Coordinates of C-alpha atoms in Angstrom, one line a residue:
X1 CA 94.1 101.7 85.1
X2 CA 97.4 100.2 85.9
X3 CA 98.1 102.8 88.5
X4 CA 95.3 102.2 90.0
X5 CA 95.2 98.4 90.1
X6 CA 99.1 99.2 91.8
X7 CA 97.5 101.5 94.8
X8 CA 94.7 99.0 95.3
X9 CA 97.0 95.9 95.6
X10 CA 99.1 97.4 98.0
X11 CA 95.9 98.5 99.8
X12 CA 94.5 95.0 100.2
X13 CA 97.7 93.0 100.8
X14 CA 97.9 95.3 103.6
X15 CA 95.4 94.8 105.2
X16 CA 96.6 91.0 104.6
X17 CA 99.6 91.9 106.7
X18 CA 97.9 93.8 109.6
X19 CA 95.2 90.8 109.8
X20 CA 98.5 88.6 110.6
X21 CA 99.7 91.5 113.2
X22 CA 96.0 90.5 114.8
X23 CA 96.9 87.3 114.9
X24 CA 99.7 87.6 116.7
X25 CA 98.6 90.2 118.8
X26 CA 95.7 87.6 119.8
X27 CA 98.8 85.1 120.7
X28 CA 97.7 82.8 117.3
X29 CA 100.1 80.3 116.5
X30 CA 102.5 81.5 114.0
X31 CA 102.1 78.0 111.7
X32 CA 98.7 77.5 111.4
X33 CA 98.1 81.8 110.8
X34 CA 100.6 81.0 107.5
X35 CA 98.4 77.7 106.9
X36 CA 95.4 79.7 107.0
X37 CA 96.7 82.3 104.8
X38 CA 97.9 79.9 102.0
X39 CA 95.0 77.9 102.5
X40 CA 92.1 80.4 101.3
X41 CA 95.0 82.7 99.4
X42 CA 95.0 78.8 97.2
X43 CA 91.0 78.2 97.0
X44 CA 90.7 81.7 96.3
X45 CA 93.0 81.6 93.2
X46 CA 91.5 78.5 92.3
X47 CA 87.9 79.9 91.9
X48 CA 89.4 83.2 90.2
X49 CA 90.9 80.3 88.0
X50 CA 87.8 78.7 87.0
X51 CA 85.8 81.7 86.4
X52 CA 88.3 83.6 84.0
X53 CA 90.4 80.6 82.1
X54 CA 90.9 77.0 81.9
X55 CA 92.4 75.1 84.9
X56 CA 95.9 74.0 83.4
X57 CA 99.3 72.6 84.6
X58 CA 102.0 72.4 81.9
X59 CA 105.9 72.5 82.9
X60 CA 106.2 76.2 82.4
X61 CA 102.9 77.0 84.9
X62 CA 104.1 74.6 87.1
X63 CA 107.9 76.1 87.3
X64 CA 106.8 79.1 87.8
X65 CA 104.2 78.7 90.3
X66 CA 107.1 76.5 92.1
X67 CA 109.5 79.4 92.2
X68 CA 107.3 81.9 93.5
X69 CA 106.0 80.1 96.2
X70 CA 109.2 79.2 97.1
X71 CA 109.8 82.8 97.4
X72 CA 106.8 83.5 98.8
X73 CA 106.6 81.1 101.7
X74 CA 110.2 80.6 102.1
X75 CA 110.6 84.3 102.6
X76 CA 107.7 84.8 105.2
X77 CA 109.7 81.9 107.1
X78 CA 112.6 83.8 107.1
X79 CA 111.6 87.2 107.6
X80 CA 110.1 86.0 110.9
X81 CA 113.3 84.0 111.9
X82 CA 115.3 87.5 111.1
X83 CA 113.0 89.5 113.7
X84 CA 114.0 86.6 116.3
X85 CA 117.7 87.4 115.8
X86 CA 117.8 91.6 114.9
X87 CA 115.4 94.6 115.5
X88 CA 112.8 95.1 113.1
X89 CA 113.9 99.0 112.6
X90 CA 117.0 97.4 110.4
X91 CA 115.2 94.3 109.4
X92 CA 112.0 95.5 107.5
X93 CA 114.0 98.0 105.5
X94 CA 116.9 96.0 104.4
X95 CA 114.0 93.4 103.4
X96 CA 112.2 95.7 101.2
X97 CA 115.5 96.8 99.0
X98 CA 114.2 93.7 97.2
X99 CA 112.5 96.4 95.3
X100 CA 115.6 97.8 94.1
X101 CA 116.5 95.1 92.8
X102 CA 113.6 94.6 90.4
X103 CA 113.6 98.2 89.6
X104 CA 117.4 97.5 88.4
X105 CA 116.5 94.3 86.3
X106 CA 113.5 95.8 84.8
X107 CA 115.4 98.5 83.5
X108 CA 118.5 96.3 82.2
X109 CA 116.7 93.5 81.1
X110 CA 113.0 94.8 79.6
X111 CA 114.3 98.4 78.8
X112 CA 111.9 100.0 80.7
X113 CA 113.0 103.9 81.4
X114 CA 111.8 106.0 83.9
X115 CA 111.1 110.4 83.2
X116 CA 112.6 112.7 85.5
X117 CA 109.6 113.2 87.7
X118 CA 109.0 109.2 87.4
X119 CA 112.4 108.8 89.2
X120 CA 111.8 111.4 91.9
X121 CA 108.5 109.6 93.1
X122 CA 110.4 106.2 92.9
X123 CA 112.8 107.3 94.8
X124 CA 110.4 108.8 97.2
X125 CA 108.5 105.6 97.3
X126 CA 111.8 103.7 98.4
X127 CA 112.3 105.8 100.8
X128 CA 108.9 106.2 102.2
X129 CA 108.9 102.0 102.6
X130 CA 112.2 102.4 104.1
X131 CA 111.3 104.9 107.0
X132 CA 108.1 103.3 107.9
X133 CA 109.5 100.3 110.5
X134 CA 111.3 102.7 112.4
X135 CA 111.1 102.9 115.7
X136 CA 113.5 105.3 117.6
X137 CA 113.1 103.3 121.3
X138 CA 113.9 99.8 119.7
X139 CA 117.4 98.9 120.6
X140 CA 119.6 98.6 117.4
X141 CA 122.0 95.2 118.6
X142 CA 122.3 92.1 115.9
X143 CA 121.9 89.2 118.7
X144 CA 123.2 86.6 116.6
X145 CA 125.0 86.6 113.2
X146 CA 122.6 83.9 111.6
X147 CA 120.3 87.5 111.2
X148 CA 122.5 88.6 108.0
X149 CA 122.0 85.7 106.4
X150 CA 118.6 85.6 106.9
X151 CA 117.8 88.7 106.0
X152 CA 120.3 88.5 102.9
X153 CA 118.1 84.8 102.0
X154 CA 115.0 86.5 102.5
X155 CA 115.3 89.4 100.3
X156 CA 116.5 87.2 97.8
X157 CA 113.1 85.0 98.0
X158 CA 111.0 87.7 98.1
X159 CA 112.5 89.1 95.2
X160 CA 111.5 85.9 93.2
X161 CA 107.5 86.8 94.4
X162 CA 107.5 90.0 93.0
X163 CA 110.4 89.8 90.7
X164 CA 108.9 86.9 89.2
X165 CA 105.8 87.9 88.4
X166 CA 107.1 90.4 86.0
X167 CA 109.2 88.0 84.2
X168 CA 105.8 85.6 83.7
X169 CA 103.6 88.0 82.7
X170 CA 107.0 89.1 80.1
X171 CA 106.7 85.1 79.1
X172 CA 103.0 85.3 78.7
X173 CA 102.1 83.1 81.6
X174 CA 98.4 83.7 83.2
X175 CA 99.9 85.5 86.4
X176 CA 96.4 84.0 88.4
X177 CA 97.7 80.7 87.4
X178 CA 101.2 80.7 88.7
X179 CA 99.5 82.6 91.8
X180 CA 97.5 79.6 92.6
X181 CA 100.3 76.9 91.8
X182 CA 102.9 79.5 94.1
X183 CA 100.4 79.6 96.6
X184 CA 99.4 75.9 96.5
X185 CA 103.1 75.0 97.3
X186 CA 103.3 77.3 100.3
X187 CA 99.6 75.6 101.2
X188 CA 101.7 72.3 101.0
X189 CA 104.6 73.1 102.6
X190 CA 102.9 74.4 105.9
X191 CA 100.2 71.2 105.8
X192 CA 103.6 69.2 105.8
X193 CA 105.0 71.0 108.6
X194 CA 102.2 70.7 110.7
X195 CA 101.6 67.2 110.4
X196 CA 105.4 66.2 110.5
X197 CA 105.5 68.2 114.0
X198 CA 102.3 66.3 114.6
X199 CA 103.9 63.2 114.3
X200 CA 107.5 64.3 116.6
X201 CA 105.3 65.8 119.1
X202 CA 107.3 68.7 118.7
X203 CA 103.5 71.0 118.0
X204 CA 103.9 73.5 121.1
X205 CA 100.6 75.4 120.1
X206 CA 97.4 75.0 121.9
X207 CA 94.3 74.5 120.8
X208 CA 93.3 78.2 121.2
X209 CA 95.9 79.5 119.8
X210 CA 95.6 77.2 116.8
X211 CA 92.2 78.2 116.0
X212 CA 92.7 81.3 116.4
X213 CA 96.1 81.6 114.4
X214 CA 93.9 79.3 111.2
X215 CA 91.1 81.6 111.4
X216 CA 92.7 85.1 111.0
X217 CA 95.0 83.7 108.7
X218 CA 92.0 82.4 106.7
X219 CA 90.6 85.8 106.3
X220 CA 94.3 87.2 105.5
X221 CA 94.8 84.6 103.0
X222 CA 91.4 86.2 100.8
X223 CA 92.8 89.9 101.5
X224 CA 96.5 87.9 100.0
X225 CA 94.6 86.5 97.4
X226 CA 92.9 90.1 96.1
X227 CA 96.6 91.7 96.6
X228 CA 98.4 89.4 94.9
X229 CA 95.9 89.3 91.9
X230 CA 95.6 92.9 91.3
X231 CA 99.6 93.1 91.6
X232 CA 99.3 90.9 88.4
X233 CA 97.0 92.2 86.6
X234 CA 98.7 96.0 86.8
X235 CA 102.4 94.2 85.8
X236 CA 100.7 93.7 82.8
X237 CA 100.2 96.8 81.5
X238 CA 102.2 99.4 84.0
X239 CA 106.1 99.7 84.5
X240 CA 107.3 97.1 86.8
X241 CA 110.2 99.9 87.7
X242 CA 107.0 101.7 88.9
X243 CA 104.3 98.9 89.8
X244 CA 106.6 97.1 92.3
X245 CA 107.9 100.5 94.9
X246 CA 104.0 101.1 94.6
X247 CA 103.0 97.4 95.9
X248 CA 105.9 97.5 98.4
X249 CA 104.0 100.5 100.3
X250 CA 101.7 97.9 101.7
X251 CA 104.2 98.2 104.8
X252 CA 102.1 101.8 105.0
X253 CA 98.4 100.4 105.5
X254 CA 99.7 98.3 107.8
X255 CA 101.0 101.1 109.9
X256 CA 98.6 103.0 109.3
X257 CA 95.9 100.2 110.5
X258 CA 98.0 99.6 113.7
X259 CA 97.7 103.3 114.6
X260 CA 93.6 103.2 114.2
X261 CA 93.1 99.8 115.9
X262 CA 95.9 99.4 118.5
X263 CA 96.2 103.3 119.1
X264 CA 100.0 102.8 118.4
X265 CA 101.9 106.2 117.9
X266 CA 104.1 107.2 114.8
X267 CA 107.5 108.1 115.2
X268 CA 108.9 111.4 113.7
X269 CA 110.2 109.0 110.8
X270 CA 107.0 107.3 110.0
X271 CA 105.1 110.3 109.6
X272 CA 107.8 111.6 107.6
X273 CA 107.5 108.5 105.6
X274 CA 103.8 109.1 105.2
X275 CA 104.2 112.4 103.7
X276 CA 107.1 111.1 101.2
X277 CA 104.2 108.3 99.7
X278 CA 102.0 110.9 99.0
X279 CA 104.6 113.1 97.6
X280 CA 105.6 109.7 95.3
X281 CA 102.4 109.0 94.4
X282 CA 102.4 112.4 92.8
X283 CA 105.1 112.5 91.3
X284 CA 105.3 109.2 89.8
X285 CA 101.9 110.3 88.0
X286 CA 103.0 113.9 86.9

């Protein structure tokens, strides 16, 4: 069932991400679409919580839940800043060789060992997620040098989201627990920034675009949650050298999404990368 649990998360986390895209394309303020995600990706881990285990918050938990978070909202912060500074076509890729790197450690560290067909659809699957942000009419220039550190800083972060997971559910850690202490932080972090922005007048978002930024980042946040949850759940029993390029191709739905709802057009590339998943997906079950 692992396999399965794999394909669905990076189904519903998704259609986490193209929710945000609809934020944005609806001019919602950037802040309070991340407080809105965080804020029902946190209650929603909470109840999930409640109805499967007892609520509690030892040093380990709490660690944990600290250092995903981190990675999680720390990284969505700086992704964003990256696309400020460089095109997305180099960005988004570079981003996702976080993947690599847990594939690498997985291997090393937990001996995990991938077949000869395994590998191919891996490698397919990297490839696929690296094709998909193309976009042969954006203009490849690095406007300031501040985007390689970013996008060095971000991969790094986001590596401790997914990464991390694998080493928790290796330590035995409930992975909806350090989900909903990760996710608690980042519900924190963007409470603090908007009240501390509050308090400079430094807030430049409307009302309107506030509302609208909180409420499709609300309904993100419970797609997050489901995501998230079911990424867990199939680190437990599946390969994380296979689980993790399989959760990564959430880049895909999003895509995918944006070509049904905003009648956007795929590049050569992309629907190259589209046929590589599938071809990944086989392979990596042969």
């Amino acid at each position: 069932m692992w396999f399965l649990w794999a394909i669905l998360s990076a189904v519903i986390f998704g259609m986490s991400g193209f929710l945000m895209k609809v934020s944005s394309a609806r001019h919602g303020s950037t802040l309070h679409t991340l407080l809105g995600l965080y804020l029902t990706g946190t209650l929603g881990f909470f109840w999930w919580a409640m109805q499967t285990e007892t609520l509690r918050a030892d040093l380990p938990l709490l660690l944990a839940g600290f250092v995903i978070g981190l990675g999680s909202a720390a990284g969505n912060l700086l992704f964003m800043k990256a696309l400020d500074q460089g095109p997305a076509s180099l960005t988004s890729p570079l981003v996702n060789t976080n993947i690599l790197v847990i594939i690498l450690f997985s291997m090393l560290v937990y001996g995990e060992r991938l077949s000869g067909t395994e590998t191919a659809g891996v490698i397919l699957l990297i490839l696929a997620v690296s094709l998909i942000p193309f976009d042969p009419d954006e203009e490849l220039k690095i406007k300031n040098i501040r985007w390689y550190f970013l996008v060095f800083a971000a991969t790094l972060l986001f590596t401790l989201r997914n990464g991390g997971l694998k080493v928790t559910e290796e330590m035995a850690l409930s992975g909806t627990l350090v989900l909903f202490y990760g996710y608690l932080l980042g519900l924190i972090w963007f409470l603090a920034e908007d009240l501390l922005r509050r308090i400079r007048g430094t807030l430049a978002e409307d009302r309107r675009s506030a509302i609208t930024g909180l409420g499709w980042g609300a309904l993100a946040g419970i797609f997050s949650f489901v995501g998230m949850q079911l990424y867990a759940v199939a680190l437990i029993d599946g390969p994380a050298s296979i689980v993790a390029p399989l959760f990564a191709t959430n880049s895909l739905v999003v895509a995918v999404f944006s070509i049904l709802f905003y009648r956007e057009r795929l590049s050569r590339l992309q629907t190259l990368s589209l046929i590589l998943l599938f071809a990944g997906l086989v392979l990596v079950r042969i």
